[in-house]
CSV table of C-alpha atoms in Angstrom, one decimal:
chain,number,residue,atom,x,y,z
A,1,UNK,CA,-11.0,30.8,28.8
A,2,UNK,CA,-7.8,29.8,27.2
A,3,UNK,CA,-5.1,31.4,29.5
A,4,UNK,CA,-2.8,28.7,31.0
A,5,UNK,CA,-0.2,29.7,33.6
A,6,UNK,CA,0.6,26.9,36.0
A,7,UNK,CA,3.1,24.3,35.4
A,8,UNK,CA,0.7,21.4,35.5
A,9,UNK,CA,0.1,22.6,31.6
A,10,UNK,CA,3.7,21.6,30.9
A,11,UNK,CA,3.1,18.4,32.5
A,12,UNK,CA,0.1,17.4,30.8
A,13,UNK,CA,1.4,18.1,27.6
A,14,UNK,CA,4.8,16.9,27.5
A,15,UNK,CA,6.7,13.8,28.5
A,16,UNK,CA,10.0,15.1,30.4
A,17,UNK,CA,13.3,13.4,29.5
A,18,UNK,CA,13.9,10.2,31.3
A,19,UNK,CA,15.2,10.3,35.2
A,20,UNK,CA,18.8,9.5,34.2
A,21,UNK,CA,19.1,12.3,31.8
A,22,UNK,CA,21.5,15.1,32.6
A,23,UNK,CA,20.2,17.8,34.6
A,24,UNK,CA,21.1,20.3,31.9
A,25,UNK,CA,18.6,18.4,29.4
A,26,UNK,CA,15.8,18.9,31.8
A,27,UNK,CA,16.6,22.7,32.2
A,28,UNK,CA,17.0,23.4,28.5
A,29,UNK,CA,13.4,21.4,27.9
A,30,UNK,CA,11.7,23.4,30.6
A,31,UNK,CA,12.8,26.6,29.0
A,32,UNK,CA,11.4,25.4,25.7
A,33,UNK,CA,8.0,24.6,27.3
A,34,UNK,CA,7.9,27.7,28.9
A,35,UNK,CA,8.4,29.3,25.5
A,36,UNK,CA,5.6,27.0,24.0
A,37,UNK,CA,3.3,28.0,26.8
A,38,UNK,CA,3.8,31.8,26.5
A,39,UNK,CA,3.3,31.8,22.9
A,40,UNK,CA,0.2,29.9,23.4
A,41,UNK,CA,-0.9,32.5,25.9
A,42,UNK,CA,-0.6,35.1,23.6
A,43,UNK,CA,-2.4,33.8,20.8
A,44,UNK,CA,-5.1,33.0,23.2
A,45,UNK,CA,-4.9,36.6,24.3
A,46,UNK,CA,-4.6,38.7,20.9
A,47,UNK,CA,-5.2,36.9,17.8
A,48,UNK,CA,-8.0,38.8,16.3
A,49,UNK,CA,-10.3,35.9,14.9
A,50,UNK,CA,-11.6,34.5,18.2
A,51,UNK,CA,-13.5,31.8,16.1
A,52,UNK,CA,-10.2,30.0,15.4
A,53,UNK,CA,-8.9,29.9,19.3
A,54,UNK,CA,-10.0,26.1,19.6
A,55,UNK,CA,-7.8,24.7,22.2
A,56,UNK,CA,-7.8,21.2,20.8
A,57,UNK,CA,-7.2,22.6,17.3
A,58,UNK,CA,-4.1,24.6,18.4
A,59,UNK,CA,-2.8,21.8,20.4
A,60,UNK,CA,-3.2,19.3,17.8
A,61,UNK,CA,-1.3,21.7,15.5
A,62,UNK,CA,1.5,21.8,17.9
A,63,UNK,CA,1.8,17.8,18.3
A,64,UNK,CA,1.5,17.6,14.5
A,65,UNK,CA,4.5,19.9,14.2
A,66,UNK,CA,6.3,17.9,16.8
A,67,UNK,CA,6.0,14.6,14.7
A,68,UNK,CA,6.8,16.5,11.2
A,69,UNK,CA,9.9,18.0,12.8
A,70,UNK,CA,11.4,14.4,13.4
A,71,UNK,CA,12.1,14.1,9.6
A,72,UNK,CA,10.4,10.7,9.6
A,73,UNK,CA,7.2,10.5,7.1
A,74,UNK,CA,6.4,7.4,8.9
A,75,UNK,CA,6.1,9.0,12.4
A,76,UNK,CA,2.8,10.7,12.2
A,77,UNK,CA,-0.7,11.3,13.7
A,78,UNK,CA,-3.1,8.7,12.8
A,79,UNK,CA,-6.9,8.9,11.2
A,80,UNK,CA,-9.5,7.5,13.4
A,81,UNK,CA,-10.0,5.0,10.9
A,82,UNK,CA,-6.5,3.6,11.2
A,83,UNK,CA,-6.1,-0.2,11.5
A,84,UNK,CA,-9.5,-1.3,9.9
A,85,UNK,CA,-7.6,-1.7,6.5
A,86,UNK,CA,-5.3,-4.2,8.3
A,87,UNK,CA,-8.2,-6.4,9.2
A,88,UNK,CA,-9.2,-7.0,5.6
A,89,UNK,CA,-12.4,-5.3,5.8
A,90,UNK,CA,-14.0,-1.9,6.5
A,91,UNK,CA,-17.0,0.4,6.1
A,92,UNK,CA,-16.6,2.8,3.3
A,93,UNK,CA,-17.2,3.7,-0.3
A,94,UNK,CA,-14.2,1.6,-1.7
A,95,UNK,CA,-11.8,3.6,-3.4
A,96,UNK,CA,-8.0,3.9,-3.2
A,97,UNK,CA,-6.7,7.5,-3.1
A,98,UNK,CA,-3.6,9.1,-4.0
A,99,UNK,CA,-2.1,12.4,-4.0
A,100,UNK,CA,-1.0,14.5,-7.1
A,101,UNK,CA,0.2,17.9,-7.0
A,102,UNK,CA,-1.8,18.5,-3.7
A,103,UNK,CA,-5.0,17.0,-5.2
A,104,UNK,CA,-6.9,14.0,-3.9
A,105,UNK,CA,-7.1,11.4,-7.2
A,106,UNK,CA,-9.0,8.3,-7.4
A,107,UNK,CA,-6.2,5.5,-7.8
A,108,UNK,CA,-8.9,2.9,-8.4
A,109,UNK,CA,-12.3,1.7,-7.1
A,110,UNK,CA,-12.6,-1.4,-5.8
A,111,UNK,CA,-14.4,-4.1,-7.7
A,112,UNK,CA,-18.1,-4.6,-6.6
A,113,UNK,CA,-17.9,-1.7,-4.0
A,114,UNK,CA,-20.2,1.3,-3.7
A,115,UNK,CA,-17.8,3.5,-5.7
A,116,UNK,CA,-17.2,1.0,-8.3
A,117,UNK,CA,-21.1,0.6,-9.0
A,118,UNK,CA,-21.7,4.2,-8.8
A,119,UNK,CA,-19.4,5.0,-11.4
A,120,UNK,CA,-16.1,6.3,-9.6
A,121,UNK,CA,-13.4,5.8,-12.1
A,122,UNK,CA,-9.5,5.7,-11.8
A,123,UNK,CA,-8.2,9.5,-12.5
A,124,UNK,CA,-10.8,11.3,-11.0
A,125,UNK,CA,-10.1,14.2,-9.0
A,126,UNK,CA,-12.0,14.8,-5.9
A,127,UNK,CA,-13.2,18.2,-5.5
A,128,UNK,CA,-15.8,18.0,-2.3
A,129,UNK,CA,-17.3,15.3,-0.1
A,130,UNK,CA,-20.8,15.9,1.2
A,131,UNK,CA,-20.5,19.5,-0.1
A,132,UNK,CA,-17.3,20.2,2.1
A,133,UNK,CA,-14.2,21.2,-0.4
A,134,UNK,CA,-11.6,18.7,-0.4
A,135,UNK,CA,-9.1,21.3,-1.8
A,136,UNK,CA,-6.5,21.3,1.2
A,137,UNK,CA,-7.5,17.8,2.5
A,138,UNK,CA,-4.8,15.1,3.4
A,139,UNK,CA,-5.1,11.6,2.9
A,140,UNK,CA,-6.4,11.0,6.3
A,141,UNK,CA,-8.8,13.9,5.9
A,142,UNK,CA,-10.2,12.0,3.0
A,143,UNK,CA,-10.3,8.8,4.6
A,144,UNK,CA,-12.2,10.2,7.7
A,145,UNK,CA,-14.7,11.9,5.4
A,146,UNK,CA,-15.2,8.9,3.1
A,147,UNK,CA,-15.8,6.2,5.8
A,148,UNK,CA,-18.8,5.7,8.0
A,149,UNK,CA,-21.7,3.5,9.1
A,150,UNK,CA,-22.9,0.7,6.5
A,151,UNK,CA,-25.9,2.2,4.8
A,152,UNK,CA,-24.8,5.9,5.5
A,153,UNK,CA,-25.0,8.2,2.3
A,154,UNK,CA,-22.2,10.1,1.3
A,155,UNK,CA,-21.9,12.2,-2.0
A,156,UNK,CA,-18.9,12.8,-4.3
A,157,UNK,CA,-18.2,15.7,-6.3
A,158,UNK,CA,-15.6,14.5,-8.9
A,159,UNK,CA,-13.8,16.3,-11.8
A,160,UNK,CA,-12.8,13.9,-14.8
A,161,UNK,CA,-10.6,14.3,-17.5
A,162,UNK,CA,-12.1,15.4,-20.5
A,163,UNK,CA,-15.5,16.8,-19.1
A,164,UNK,CA,-15.7,20.7,-17.6
A,165,UNK,CA,-18.6,20.2,-15.4
A,166,UNK,CA,-18.2,18.5,-11.9
A,167,UNK,CA,-19.9,15.4,-11.8
A,168,UNK,CA,-22.0,14.5,-8.5
A,169,UNK,CA,-22.2,10.8,-7.5
A,170,UNK,CA,-24.3,10.0,-4.5
A,171,UNK,CA,-23.2,6.5,-2.9
A,172,UNK,CA,-24.3,4.3,0.0
A,173,UNK,CA,-21.3,3.1,2.3
A,174,UNK,CA,-21.0,-0.5,2.5
A,175,UNK,CA,-18.6,-3.2,4.4
A,176,UNK,CA,-15.8,-3.4,2.0
A,177,UNK,CA,-13.8,-6.4,1.9
A,178,UNK,CA,-10.0,-6.8,0.7
A,179,UNK,CA,-8.6,-9.9,-0.7
A,180,UNK,CA,-5.0,-9.6,-0.6
A,181,UNK,CA,-4.0,-13.1,-2.0
A,182,UNK,CA,-5.1,-14.1,-5.6
A,183,UNK,CA,-3.8,-17.0,-7.8
A,184,UNK,CA,-3.5,-18.4,-11.0
A,185,UNK,CA,-2.0,-21.1,-13.4
A,186,UNK,CA,0.7,-21.1,-16.0
A,187,UNK,CA,1.1,-24.3,-17.3
A,188,UNK,CA,2.6,-26.5,-14.5
A,189,UNK,CA,3.6,-23.1,-12.4
A,190,UNK,CA,1.3,-21.9,-10.0
A,191,UNK,CA,1.2,-18.1,-9.5
A,192,UNK,CA,0.5,-16.0,-6.2
A,193,UNK,CA,-0.3,-12.5,-6.1
A,194,UNK,CA,-0.1,-10.8,-2.8
A,195,UNK,CA,-1.1,-7.3,-2.7
A,196,UNK,CA,-0.7,-6.2,1.1
A,197,UNK,CA,-0.3,-8.1,4.4
A,198,UNK,CA,-3.3,-8.0,6.7
A,199,UNK,CA,-4.7,-10.2,9.2
A,200,UNK,CA,-6.3,-12.6,6.8
A,201,UNK,CA,-3.3,-13.1,4.4
A,202,UNK,CA,-1.8,-16.2,5.7
A,203,UNK,CA,-5.4,-17.6,5.8
A,204,UNK,CA,-5.9,-16.8,2.3
A,205,UNK,CA,-2.2,-17.7,1.2
A,206,UNK,CA,-3.2,-21.3,2.5
A,207,UNK,CA,-6.3,-21.4,0.5
A,208,UNK,CA,-4.2,-20.5,-2.9
A,209,UNK,CA,-1.5,-23.1,-2.2
A,210,UNK,CA,-4.3,-25.6,-1.4
A,211,UNK,CA,-5.8,-24.8,-4.7
A,212,UNK,CA,-2.8,-25.1,-6.7
A,213,UNK,CA,-1.5,-28.1,-4.9
A,214,UNK,CA,-4.6,-29.8,-6.6
A,215,UNK,CA,-3.4,-28.7,-10.0
A,216,UNK,CA,0.0,-30.5,-9.3
A,217,UNK,CA,2.1,-27.5,-9.9
A,218,UNK,CA,5.7,-28.3,-9.9
A,219,UNK,CA,7.1,-24.5,-9.0
A,220,UNK,CA,5.5,-21.1,-7.8
A,221,UNK,CA,5.8,-17.7,-8.4
A,222,UNK,CA,5.2,-15.1,-5.7
A,223,UNK,CA,4.7,-11.9,-7.0
A,224,UNK,CA,5.0,-9.0,-4.3
A,225,UNK,CA,5.2,-6.0,-7.0
A,226,UNK,CA,3.8,-2.9,-5.6
A,227,UNK,CA,3.1,-4.4,-2.1
A,228,UNK,CA,3.2,-1.7,0.3
A,229,UNK,CA,3.6,-4.1,3.2
A,230,UNK,CA,1.1,-4.2,6.3
A,231,UNK,CA,1.2,-6.5,9.4
A,232,UNK,CA,4.3,-7.7,10.7
A,233,UNK,CA,2.9,-11.1,11.9
A,234,UNK,CA,1.0,-11.7,8.8
A,235,UNK,CA,4.4,-11.1,6.8
A,236,UNK,CA,6.3,-13.5,9.2
A,237,UNK,CA,3.4,-16.0,8.9
A,238,UNK,CA,3.7,-16.2,5.0
A,239,UNK,CA,7.3,-16.4,5.0
A,240,UNK,CA,7.0,-19.2,7.2
A,241,UNK,CA,5.1,-20.9,4.6
A,242,UNK,CA,8.2,-21.1,2.3
A,243,UNK,CA,10.7,-21.2,5.0
A,244,UNK,CA,10.4,-24.2,7.7
A,245,UNK,CA,13.1,-23.2,10.2
A,246,UNK,CA,15.4,-20.6,11.3
A,247,UNK,CA,15.1,-16.8,11.6
A,248,UNK,CA,12.6,-14.9,9.5
A,249,UNK,CA,13.3,-11.4,10.4
A,250,UNK,CA,14.8,-9.6,13.6
A,251,UNK,CA,13.4,-6.2,15.0
A,252,UNK,CA,15.9,-3.9,16.4
A,253,UNK,CA,14.9,-1.5,18.9
A,254,UNK,CA,16.7,1.6,20.5
A,255,UNK,CA,16.7,-0.5,23.7
A,256,UNK,CA,18.5,-3.8,22.9
A,257,UNK,CA,16.4,-5.4,25.7
A,258,UNK,CA,13.6,-4.9,23.5
A,259,UNK,CA,15.2,-6.4,20.4
A,260,UNK,CA,12.8,-9.1,19.3
A,261,UNK,CA,13.9,-12.3,16.7
A,262,UNK,CA,11.2,-13.8,14.9
A,263,UNK,CA,12.0,-17.4,14.1
A,264,UNK,CA,10.0,-19.8,11.8
A,265,UNK,CA,7.4,-22.1,13.6
A,266,UNK,CA,8.2,-25.7,13.0
A,267,UNK,CA,4.7,-26.5,13.3
A,268,UNK,CA,4.0,-25.0,9.9
A,269,UNK,CA,4.0,-27.2,6.7
A,270,UNK,CA,6.3,-25.1,4.4
A,271,UNK,CA,6.1,-25.9,0.9
A,272,UNK,CA,9.2,-27.1,-0.9
A,273,UNK,CA,8.4,-26.3,-4.2
A,274,UNK,CA,10.7,-24.1,-6.6
A,275,UNK,CA,10.1,-20.5,-5.7
A,276,UNK,CA,10.7,-17.2,-8.1
A,277,UNK,CA,9.5,-14.0,-6.3
A,278,UNK,CA,8.9,-10.9,-8.1
A,279,UNK,CA,10.0,-7.4,-6.6
A,280,UNK,CA,10.2,-3.7,-7.6
A,281,UNK,CA,10.4,-0.4,-6.3
A,282,UNK,CA,6.9,-0.5,-4.8
A,283,UNK,CA,7.6,-3.6,-2.8
A,284,UNK,CA,8.0,-2.0,0.7
A,285,UNK,CA,8.0,-3.1,4.4
A,286,UNK,CA,6.4,-6.4,5.0
A,287,UNK,CA,6.9,-7.3,1.4
A,288,UNK,CA,10.7,-6.8,2.0
A,289,UNK,CA,10.4,-9.0,5.1
A,290,UNK,CA,9.1,-12.0,3.1
A,291,UNK,CA,11.8,-11.3,0.1
A,292,UNK,CA,14.9,-10.8,2.6
A,293,UNK,CA,13.8,-14.0,4.4
A,294,UNK,CA,13.7,-15.8,1.3
A,295,UNK,CA,16.7,-14.6,-0.2
A,296,UNK,CA,19.0,-15.1,2.9
A,297,UNK,CA,17.7,-18.7,3.1
A,298,UNK,CA,18.3,-19.2,-0.6
A,299,UNK,CA,14.7,-20.7,-0.6
A,300,UNK,CA,14.0,-18.8,-4.0
A,301,UNK,CA,15.0,-16.6,-6.7
A,302,UNK,CA,14.4,-13.1,-6.4
A,303,UNK,CA,13.4,-11.0,-9.9
A,304,UNK,CA,13.0,-7.7,-10.5
A,305,UNK,CA,14.1,-4.3,-9.3
A,306,UNK,CA,15.4,-3.0,-6.2
A,307,UNK,CA,12.8,-2.8,-3.5
A,308,UNK,CA,11.5,0.5,-1.6
A,309,UNK,CA,13.9,0.3,1.5
A,310,UNK,CA,11.0,0.9,4.2
A,311,UNK,CA,12.7,-0.9,6.9
A,312,UNK,CA,11.5,0.9,9.9
A,313,UNK,CA,8.9,-0.5,12.6
A,314,UNK,CA,6.1,1.9,13.8
A,315,UNK,CA,4.3,1.3,17.0
A,316,UNK,CA,0.8,2.9,17.5
A,317,UNK,CA,0.8,4.7,20.5
A,318,UNK,CA,-2.6,5.7,22.0
A,319,UNK,CA,-2.8,9.2,23.6
A,320,UNK,CA,-4.8,10.2,26.6
A,321,UNK,CA,-7.8,11.5,24.3
A,322,UNK,CA,-8.0,8.1,22.7
A,323,UNK,CA,-6.2,9.6,19.2
A,324,UNK,CA,-3.3,7.5,18.2
A,325,UNK,CA,0.2,8.4,16.8
A,326,UNK,CA,2.6,6.1,15.0
A,327,UNK,CA,6.0,6.4,15.8
A,328,UNK,CA,9.2,4.8,14.7
A,329,UNK,CA,10.5,2.7,17.2
A,330,UNK,CA,12.7,-0.2,15.4
A,331,UNK,CA,14.7,-1.2,12.2
A,332,UNK,CA,14.1,-4.4,10.2
A,333,UNK,CA,17.0,-6.7,9.9
A,334,UNK,CA,16.9,-9.7,7.6
A,335,UNK,CA,18.2,-12.9,8.6
A,336,UNK,CA,21.6,-12.3,7.5
A,337,UNK,CA,22.0,-9.2,9.4
A,338,UNK,CA,21.2,-6.8,6.7
A,339,UNK,CA,19.3,-3.4,7.5
A,340,UNK,CA,16.5,-2.7,4.9
A,341,UNK,CA,15.5,1.0,5.8
A,342,UNK,CA,16.8,3.4,2.9
A,343,UNK,CA,18.6,0.8,1.1
A,344,UNK,CA,16.0,-1.9,0.1
A,345,UNK,CA,16.9,-5.3,-1.5
A,346,UNK,CA,18.5,-6.1,-5.0
A,347,UNK,CA,17.1,-9.1,-7.2
A,348,UNK,CA,19.5,-11.7,-7.1
A,349,UNK,CA,22.5,-11.8,-9.6
A,350,UNK,CA,21.7,-11.8,-13.3
A,351,UNK,CA,17.9,-11.3,-12.4
A,352,UNK,CA,17.5,-7.5,-12.7
A,353,UNK,CA,14.5,-7.0,-14.9
A,354,UNK,CA,13.6,-3.3,-15.3
A,355,UNK,CA,10.2,-2.4,-17.0
A,356,UNK,CA,10.8,1.2,-18.6
A,357,UNK,CA,8.4,3.9,-17.7
A,358,UNK,CA,5.7,5.2,-20.3
A,359,UNK,CA,7.4,8.2,-22.1
A,360,UNK,CA,5.2,11.6,-21.8
A,361,UNK,CA,4.0,10.9,-25.3
A,362,UNK,CA,2.8,7.4,-24.3
A,363,UNK,CA,1.3,9.0,-21.2
A,364,UNK,CA,-0.6,11.2,-23.6
A,365,UNK,CA,-1.8,8.9,-25.7
A,366,UNK,CA,-3.3,6.9,-22.6
A,367,UNK,CA,-4.9,10.2,-21.2
A,368,UNK,CA,-6.7,10.4,-24.7
A,369,UNK,CA,-7.7,6.9,-24.5
A,370,UNK,CA,-9.1,7.1,-21.1
A,371,UNK,CA,-11.0,10.6,-22.0
A,372,UNK,CA,-12.9,8.2,-24.4
A,373,UNK,CA,-15.7,5.3,-23.4
A,374,UNK,CA,-13.8,2.9,-26.1
A,375,UNK,CA,-12.0,0.9,-23.2
A,376,UNK,CA,-14.2,0.8,-20.5
A,377,UNK,CA,-17.2,-0.4,-23.1
A,378,UNK,CA,-15.3,-3.1,-24.6
A,379,UNK,CA,-13.7,-4.3,-21.5
A,380,UNK,CA,-17.1,-4.4,-19.8
A,381,UNK,CA,-18.4,-6.8,-22.1
A,382,UNK,CA,-15.6,-9.4,-21.9
A,383,UNK,CA,-14.5,-12.1,-19.3
A,384,UNK,CA,-11.5,-13.5,-21.0
A,385,UNK,CA,-8.4,-12.3,-22.8
A,386,UNK,CA,-7.7,-12.9,-26.6
A,387,UNK,CA,-5.3,-11.4,-29.1
A,388,UNK,CA,-8.4,-11.0,-31.2
A,389,UNK,CA,-9.9,-8.7,-28.6
A,390,UNK,CA,-6.8,-6.5,-29.2
A,391,UNK,CA,-7.1,-6.3,-32.8
A,392,UNK,CA,-10.7,-5.3,-32.8
A,393,UNK,CA,-9.8,-2.7,-29.7
A,394,UNK,CA,-7.2,-1.5,-32.1
A,395,UNK,CA,-9.4,-0.9,-34.7
A,396,UNK,CA,-11.9,1.1,-32.7
A,397,UNK,CA,-9.0,3.3,-31.4
A,398,UNK,CA,-8.1,4.0,-35.0
A,399,UNK,CA,-11.5,4.7,-35.8
A,400,UNK,CA,-11.6,7.4,-33.1
A,401,UNK,CA,-8.4,9.1,-34.3
A,402,UNK,CA,-5.9,7.5,-31.8
A,403,UNK,CA,-2.7,5.9,-32.8
A,404,UNK,CA,-1.9,4.0,-29.9
A,405,UNK,CA,1.0,1.4,-29.8
A,406,UNK,CA,-0.4,-2.1,-29.6
A,407,UNK,CA,1.7,-3.3,-26.7
A,408,UNK,CA,0.7,0.1,-24.8
A,409,UNK,CA,-3.0,-0.5,-25.5
A,410,UNK,CA,-2.6,-4.4,-24.6
A,411,UNK,CA,-1.5,-3.6,-21.3
A,412,UNK,CA,-3.9,-1.0,-20.6
A,413,UNK,CA,-6.8,-3.2,-21.8
A,414,UNK,CA,-5.6,-6.2,-19.8
A,415,UNK,CA,-5.6,-3.7,-16.4
A,416,UNK,CA,-9.4,-2.9,-17.2
A,417,UNK,CA,-10.3,-6.2,-18.1
A,418,UNK,CA,-9.2,-7.4,-14.9
A,419,UNK,CA,-10.8,-4.6,-12.9
A,420,UNK,CA,-14.0,-5.4,-14.5
A,421,UNK,CA,-14.0,-8.8,-13.5
A,422,UNK,CA,-13.3,-8.9,-9.6
A,423,UNK,CA,-9.2,-8.1,-10.6
A,424,UNK,CA,-9.0,-11.5,-12.1
A,425,UNK,CA,-5.5,-12.4,-13.1
A,426,UNK,CA,-4.6,-12.3,-16.6
A,427,UNK,CA,-1.1,-13.8,-17.2
A,428,UNK,CA,0.7,-12.6,-20.2
A,429,UNK,CA,4.3,-13.1,-20.0
A,430,UNK,CA,5.0,-11.1,-23.4
A,431,UNK,CA,3.8,-8.3,-21.6
A,432,UNK,CA,5.5,-8.6,-18.4
A,433,UNK,CA,9.1,-9.2,-18.8
A,434,UNK,CA,9.6,-10.1,-14.8
A,435,UNK,CA,6.9,-12.5,-15.2
A,436,UNK,CA,8.5,-14.1,-18.4
A,437,UNK,CA,12.0,-14.3,-16.6
A,438,UNK,CA,10.5,-16.1,-13.6
A,439,UNK,CA,8.9,-18.6,-15.9
A,440,UNK,CA,11.9,-19.2,-18.1
A,441,UNK,CA,14.1,-19.7,-14.7
A,442,UNK,CA,11.6,-22.3,-13.0
A,443,UNK,CA,11.3,-24.1,-16.4
A,444,UNK,CA,15.0,-24.1,-17.0
A,445,UNK,CA,15.1,-25.4,-13.3
A,446,UNK,CA,12.7,-28.2,-13.7
A,447,UNK,CA,14.4,-29.6,-17.1
A,448,UNK,CA,17.9,-29.5,-15.3
A,449,UNK,CA,16.3,-31.7,-12.4
A,450,UNK,CA,14.9,-33.8,-14.7
A,451,UNK,CA,17.9,-34.3,-16.5
A,452,UNK,CA,19.9,-34.7,-13.4
A,453,UNK,CA,17.4,-37.6,-12.1
A,454,UNK,CA,17.7,-39.3,-15.7
A,455,UNK,CA,21.5,-39.6,-15.6
A,456,UNK,CA,21.9,-41.2,-11.9
């Protein structure tokens, strides 16, 4: 029976305004709650399709609508799998998913994952999972259906550019481990890439710093481009590896008594090597915390383009049925008092390096290249990058009737080569203006320091 007439429903469904609120506010809230209960009862009594009258579904829809009405994309209901990514590992098939024109698209398959081994490719459109159509699914719906116990089976139906038929891919779920920190060497400069901030990021950063220290590097590049953020404590731990004392970030809450200031721990051995930080419009949240701390403390030079501007803090709240919602409860503030939300961080003066987006013509050329097997087969046999490879690849593309600009081909090849070799880092400054700028700045600083030492 779906009828609810008692006032107890109101108290179970909603939290009333605080005791100190005006009486008129309470009265207004009760009026709206009565309207809601009456609408619920009318639906329960008169809606024609009784198979859809599931109380949990109806009330969950009301909850989602209430969250959406706040106009904050970060305040939302969370999937049952929320939080597993933040630990650095989860059980699933190992794919990053995005939305394009309302459809689920594979952004990439994690190297070595079941999806990667099973033939899932970037750009695949997910049509169904275990026979269930994904036409109207959200990202959370996809995550819920793709994850599951290690060893359990799942079948993906995907549509691939250049092929008319749907491709069916049976996979076995496995434990997916995400390594958020990778490093490489360019001359005497160490390069560290942080792709996200999870619970293991600081530990992995320590390993990278130790490995580069053994190489006697004289400067560091920290690449935070396209880093969407993650765990707050991980961001402060990472910032502390470069800043030995002082404020790292403040979290300003609605209630001033709950505002929290995060300071550097003096017990952490912060590196003093010259530092350049790379940012772009995909650097957000925790990545902006690290960047803001380094910039405000003048600990390093910030190079690239303006960051995303996601400076809000979400608290994960557990509801009585054990489901979770993310609720925006505070704002990040940099050590110098700058709010980030909706504003972002700018690179330092003279350090703006904007990389042009591919033109429509270039995107069509790339799509045509992707529809062939040339790039995948060629990169699949290689472990290192060379100019000779690009010459050979260009000839293969030309033989297939594709006129691909060399720079475009080279960038796409490096991305595929990295994916085929466990996300190995290939540093090619000629193809990466921000990276080249960072190397030039650090080398100039080193020459200046050497010159100053020589004339003392």
